GROMACS .gro file of C-alpha atoms in nm:
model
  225
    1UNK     CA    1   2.010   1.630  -0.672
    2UNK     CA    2   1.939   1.581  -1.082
    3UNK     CA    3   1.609   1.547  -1.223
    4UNK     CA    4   1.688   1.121  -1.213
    5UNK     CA    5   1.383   0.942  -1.395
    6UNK     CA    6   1.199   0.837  -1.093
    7UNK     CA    7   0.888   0.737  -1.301
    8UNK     CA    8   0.785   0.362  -1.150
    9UNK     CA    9   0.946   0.354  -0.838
   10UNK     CA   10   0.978  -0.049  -0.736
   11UNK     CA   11   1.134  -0.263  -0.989
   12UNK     CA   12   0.854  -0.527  -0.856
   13UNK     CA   13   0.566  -0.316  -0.967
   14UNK     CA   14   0.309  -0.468  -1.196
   15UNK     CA   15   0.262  -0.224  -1.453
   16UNK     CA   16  -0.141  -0.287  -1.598
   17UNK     CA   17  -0.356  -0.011  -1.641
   18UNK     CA   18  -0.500   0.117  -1.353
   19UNK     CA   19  -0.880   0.077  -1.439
   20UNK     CA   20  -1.133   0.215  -1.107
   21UNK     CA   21  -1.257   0.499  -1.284
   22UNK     CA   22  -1.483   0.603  -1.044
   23UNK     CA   23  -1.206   0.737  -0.816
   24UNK     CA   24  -0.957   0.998  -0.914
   25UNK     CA   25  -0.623   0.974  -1.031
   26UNK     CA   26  -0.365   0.961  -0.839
   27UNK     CA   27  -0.097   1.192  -0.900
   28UNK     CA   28   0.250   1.193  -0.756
   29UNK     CA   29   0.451   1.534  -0.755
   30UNK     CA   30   0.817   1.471  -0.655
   31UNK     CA   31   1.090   1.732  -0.588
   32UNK     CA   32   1.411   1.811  -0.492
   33UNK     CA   33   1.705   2.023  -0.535
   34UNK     CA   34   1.925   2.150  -0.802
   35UNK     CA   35   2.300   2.228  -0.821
   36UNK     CA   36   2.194   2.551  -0.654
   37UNK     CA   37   2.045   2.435  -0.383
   38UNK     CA   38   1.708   2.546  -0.512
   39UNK     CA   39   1.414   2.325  -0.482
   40UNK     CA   40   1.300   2.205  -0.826
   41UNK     CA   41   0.963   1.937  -0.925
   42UNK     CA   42   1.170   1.599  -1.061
   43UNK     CA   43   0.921   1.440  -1.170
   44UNK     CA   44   0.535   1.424  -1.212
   45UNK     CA   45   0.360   1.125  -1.286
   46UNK     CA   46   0.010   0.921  -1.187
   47UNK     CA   47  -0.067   0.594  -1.097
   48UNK     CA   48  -0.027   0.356  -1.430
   49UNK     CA   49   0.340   0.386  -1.312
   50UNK     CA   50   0.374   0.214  -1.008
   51UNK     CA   51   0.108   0.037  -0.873
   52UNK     CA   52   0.005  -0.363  -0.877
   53UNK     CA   53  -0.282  -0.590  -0.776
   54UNK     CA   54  -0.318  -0.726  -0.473
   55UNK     CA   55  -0.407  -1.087  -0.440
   56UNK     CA   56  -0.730  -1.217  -0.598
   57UNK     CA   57  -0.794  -0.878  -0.772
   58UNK     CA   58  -0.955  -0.739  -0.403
   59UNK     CA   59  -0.733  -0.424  -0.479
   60UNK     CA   60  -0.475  -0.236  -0.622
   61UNK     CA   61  -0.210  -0.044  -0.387
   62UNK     CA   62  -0.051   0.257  -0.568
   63UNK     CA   63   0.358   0.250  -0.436
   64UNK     CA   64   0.406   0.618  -0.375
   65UNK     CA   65   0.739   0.593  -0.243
   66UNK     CA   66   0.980   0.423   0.026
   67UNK     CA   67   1.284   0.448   0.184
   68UNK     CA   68   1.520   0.195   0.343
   69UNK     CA   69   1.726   0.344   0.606
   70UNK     CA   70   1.665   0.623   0.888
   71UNK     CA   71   1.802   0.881   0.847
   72UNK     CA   72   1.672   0.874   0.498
   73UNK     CA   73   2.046   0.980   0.284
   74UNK     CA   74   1.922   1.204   0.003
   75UNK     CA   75   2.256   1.299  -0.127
   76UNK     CA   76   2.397   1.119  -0.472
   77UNK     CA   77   1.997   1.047  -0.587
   78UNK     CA   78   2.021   0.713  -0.303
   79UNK     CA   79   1.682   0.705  -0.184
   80UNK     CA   80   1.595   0.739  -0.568
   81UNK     CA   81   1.779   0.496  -0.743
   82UNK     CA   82   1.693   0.245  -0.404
   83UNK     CA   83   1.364   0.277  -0.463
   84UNK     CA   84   1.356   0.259  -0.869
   85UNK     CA   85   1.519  -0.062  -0.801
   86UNK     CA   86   1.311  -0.218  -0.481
   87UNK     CA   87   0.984  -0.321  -0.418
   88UNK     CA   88   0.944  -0.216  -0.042
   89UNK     CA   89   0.810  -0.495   0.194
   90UNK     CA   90   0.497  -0.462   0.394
   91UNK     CA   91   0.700  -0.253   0.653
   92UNK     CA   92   1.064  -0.207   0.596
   93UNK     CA   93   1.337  -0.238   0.854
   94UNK     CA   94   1.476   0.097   0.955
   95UNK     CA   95   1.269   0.276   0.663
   96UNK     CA   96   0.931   0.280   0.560
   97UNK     CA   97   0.668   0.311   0.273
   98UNK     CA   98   0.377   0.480   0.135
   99UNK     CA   99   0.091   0.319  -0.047
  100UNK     CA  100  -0.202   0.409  -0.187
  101UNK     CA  101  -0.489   0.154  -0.162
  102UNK     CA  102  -0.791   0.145  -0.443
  103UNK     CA  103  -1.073  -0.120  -0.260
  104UNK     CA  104  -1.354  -0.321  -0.501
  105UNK     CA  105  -1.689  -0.250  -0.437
  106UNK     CA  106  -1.748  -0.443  -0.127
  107UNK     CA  107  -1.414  -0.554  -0.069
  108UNK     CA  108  -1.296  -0.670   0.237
  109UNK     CA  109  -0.959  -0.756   0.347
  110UNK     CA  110  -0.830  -1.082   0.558
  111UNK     CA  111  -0.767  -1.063   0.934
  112UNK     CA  112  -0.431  -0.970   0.959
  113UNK     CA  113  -0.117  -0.784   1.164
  114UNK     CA  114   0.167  -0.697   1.020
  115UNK     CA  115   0.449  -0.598   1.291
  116UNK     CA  116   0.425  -0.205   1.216
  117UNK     CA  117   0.324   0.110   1.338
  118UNK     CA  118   0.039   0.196   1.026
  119UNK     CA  119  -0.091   0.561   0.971
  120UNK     CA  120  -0.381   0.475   0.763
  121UNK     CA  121  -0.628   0.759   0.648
  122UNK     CA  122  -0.927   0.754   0.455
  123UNK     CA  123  -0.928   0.921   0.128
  124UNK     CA  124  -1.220   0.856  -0.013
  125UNK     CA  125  -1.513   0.583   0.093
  126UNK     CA  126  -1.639   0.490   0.428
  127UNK     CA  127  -1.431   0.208   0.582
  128UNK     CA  128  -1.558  -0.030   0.888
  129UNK     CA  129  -1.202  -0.087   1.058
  130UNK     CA  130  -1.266  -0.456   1.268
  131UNK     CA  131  -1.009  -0.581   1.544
  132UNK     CA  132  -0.992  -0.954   1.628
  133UNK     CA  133  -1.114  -0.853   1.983
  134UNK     CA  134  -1.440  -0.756   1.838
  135UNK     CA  135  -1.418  -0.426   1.849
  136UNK     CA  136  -1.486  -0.201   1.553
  137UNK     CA  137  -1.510   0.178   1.399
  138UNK     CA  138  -1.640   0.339   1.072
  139UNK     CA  139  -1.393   0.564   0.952
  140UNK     CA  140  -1.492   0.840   0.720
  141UNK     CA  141  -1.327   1.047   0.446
  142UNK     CA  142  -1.057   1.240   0.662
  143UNK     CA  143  -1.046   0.994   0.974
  144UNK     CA  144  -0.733   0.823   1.052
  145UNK     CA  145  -0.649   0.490   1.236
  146UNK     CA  146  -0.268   0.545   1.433
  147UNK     CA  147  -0.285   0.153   1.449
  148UNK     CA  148   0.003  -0.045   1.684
  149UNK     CA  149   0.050  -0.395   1.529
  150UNK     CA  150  -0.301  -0.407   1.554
  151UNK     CA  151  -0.484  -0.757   1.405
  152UNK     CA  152  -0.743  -0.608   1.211
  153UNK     CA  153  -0.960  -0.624   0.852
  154UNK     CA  154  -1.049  -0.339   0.638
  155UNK     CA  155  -1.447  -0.377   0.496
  156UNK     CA  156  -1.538  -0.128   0.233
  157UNK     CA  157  -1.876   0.005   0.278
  158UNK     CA  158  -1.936   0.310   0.016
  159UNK     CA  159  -2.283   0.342  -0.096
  160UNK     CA  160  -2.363   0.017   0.157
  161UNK     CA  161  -2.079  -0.202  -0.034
  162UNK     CA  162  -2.180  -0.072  -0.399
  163UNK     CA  163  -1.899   0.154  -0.456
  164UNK     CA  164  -1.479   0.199  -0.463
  165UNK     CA  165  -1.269   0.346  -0.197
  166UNK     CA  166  -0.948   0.426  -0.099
  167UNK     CA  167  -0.743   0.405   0.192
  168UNK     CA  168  -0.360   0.588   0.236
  169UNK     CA  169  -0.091   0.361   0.429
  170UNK     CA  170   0.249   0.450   0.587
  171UNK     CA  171   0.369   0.205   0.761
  172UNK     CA  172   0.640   0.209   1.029
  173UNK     CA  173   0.927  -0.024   1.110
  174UNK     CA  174   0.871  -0.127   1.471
  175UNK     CA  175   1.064  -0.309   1.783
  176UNK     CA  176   0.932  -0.627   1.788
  177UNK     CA  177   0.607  -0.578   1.982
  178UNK     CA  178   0.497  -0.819   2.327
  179UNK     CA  179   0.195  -0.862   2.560
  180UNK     CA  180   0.195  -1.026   2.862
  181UNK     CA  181   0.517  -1.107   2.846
  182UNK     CA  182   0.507  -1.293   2.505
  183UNK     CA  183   0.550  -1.158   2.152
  184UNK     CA  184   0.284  -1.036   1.909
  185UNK     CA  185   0.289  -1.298   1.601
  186UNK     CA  186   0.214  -1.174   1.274
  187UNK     CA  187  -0.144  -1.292   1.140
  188UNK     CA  188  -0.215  -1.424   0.788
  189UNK     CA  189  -0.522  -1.411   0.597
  190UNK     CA  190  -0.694  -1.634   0.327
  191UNK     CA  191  -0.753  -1.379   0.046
  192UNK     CA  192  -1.023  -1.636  -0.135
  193UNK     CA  193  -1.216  -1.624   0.176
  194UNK     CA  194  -1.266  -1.244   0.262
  195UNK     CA  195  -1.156  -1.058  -0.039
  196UNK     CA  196  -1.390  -0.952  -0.363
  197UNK     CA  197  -1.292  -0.941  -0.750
  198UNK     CA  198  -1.234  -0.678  -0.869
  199UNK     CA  199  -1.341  -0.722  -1.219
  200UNK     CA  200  -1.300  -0.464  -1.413
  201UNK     CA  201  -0.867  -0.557  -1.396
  202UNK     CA  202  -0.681  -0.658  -1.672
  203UNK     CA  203  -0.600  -1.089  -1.558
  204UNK     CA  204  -0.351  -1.143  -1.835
  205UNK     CA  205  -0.006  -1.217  -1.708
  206UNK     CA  206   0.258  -1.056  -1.883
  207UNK     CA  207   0.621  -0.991  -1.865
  208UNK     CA  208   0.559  -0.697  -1.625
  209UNK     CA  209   0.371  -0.953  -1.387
  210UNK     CA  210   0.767  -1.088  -1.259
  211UNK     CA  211   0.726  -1.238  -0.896
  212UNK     CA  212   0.397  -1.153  -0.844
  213UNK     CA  213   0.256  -1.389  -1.125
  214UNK     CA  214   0.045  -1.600  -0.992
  215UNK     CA  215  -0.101  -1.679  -0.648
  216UNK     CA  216  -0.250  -2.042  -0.551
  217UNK     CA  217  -0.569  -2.097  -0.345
  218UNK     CA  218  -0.448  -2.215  -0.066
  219UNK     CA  219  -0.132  -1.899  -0.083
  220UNK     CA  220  -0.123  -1.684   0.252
  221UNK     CA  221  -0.164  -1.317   0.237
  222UNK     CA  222   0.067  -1.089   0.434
  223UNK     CA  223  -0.184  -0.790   0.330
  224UNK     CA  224  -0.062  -0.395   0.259
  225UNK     CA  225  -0.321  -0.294   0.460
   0.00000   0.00000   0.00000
């Protein structure tokens, strides 16, 4: 494997400066092998590389990596050059994906499920972690939800809703999930109605912004989280 340029990973990515000071950097170290066989650092980088918003400002999700088939083939630079070219969907069929996710002050996400199996671990922050049956937990720096297409919302409450946090995501492709005999729907969220600005963002669209341009009041949210 060569040292191959694998700064922002996800042709999709919005590229704007990543602006919550209050938490720290994120800083991706990613390695390989040379001609030897030796393992060798590729590439270091942080997160004004590959990260974008997430609808209506509520957060930004830092793209750490992804892959698109199982067994992930590392020979030839593939899963490289794949994922230099792709933005990876909320869970990825036969692969998977690791994000990063910076919360506002506050900020709360929709009720959702996305048809994965999501590690999600709390980095920094205290997190209250609601299911549509009512239950809930408060999740703590270190505490991590193994969740099983599970409808749920993320509500950030650092410092009782005053501060940033941050959640880690790897989400799993699945079988297609059933209960009682039926099977488990995805659910969509309203962004405008549960999510916070964030705004300390840069708004300005540029010609980074591509797909993810703009987004309409009345848009659906499949959420990264």
């Amino acid at each position: 494997m060569t040292a191959l340029d694998i700064h922002s990973l996800g042709g999709g990515d919005i590229r704007t400066p990543h602006t919550v000071e209050v938490l720290p950097r994120v800083v991706r170290h990613a390695t390989g092998r040379n001609a030897e066989g030796k393992s060798v650092f590729l590439s270091t980088d942080d997160d004004d590389h590959h990260h974008r918003e997430l609808v209506n400002k509520s957060a930004i999700a830092t793209i750490n990596y992804s892959t698109y088939q199982h067994p992930v083939e590392l020979n030839g630079d593939v899963d490289i050059e794949y994922a230099h070219e792709n933005e990876p969907d909320i869970s990825v069929e036969n692969g998977s994906a690791c994000r990063m996710v910076d919360f506002a002050p506050g900020g709360a996400s929709p009720m959702q499920r996305v048809n994965s199996l999501d590690c999600t671990v709390v980095i920094e922050g205290v997190f209250r972690m609601i299911l549509d049956s009512g239950g809930e937990r408060t999740m703590q720096r270190g505490d991590i939800a193994v969740q099983q297409s599970t409808a749920h919302r993320w509500v950030n409450v650092t410092g009782n809703g005053l501060l940033p946090a941050r959640i880690l995501v790897v989400p799993l492709n699945i079988n297609d999930p059933h209960a009682g005999g039926e099977k488990v729907q995805r659910k969509l969220g309203l962004p405008r109605r549960d999510s916070v600005w964030l705004p300390s963002h840069k708004t300005e669209d540029g010609p980074d912004r591509g797909r993810f341009a703009k987004f309409h009041e009345n848009d659906y949210w499949e959420s990264e989280f």
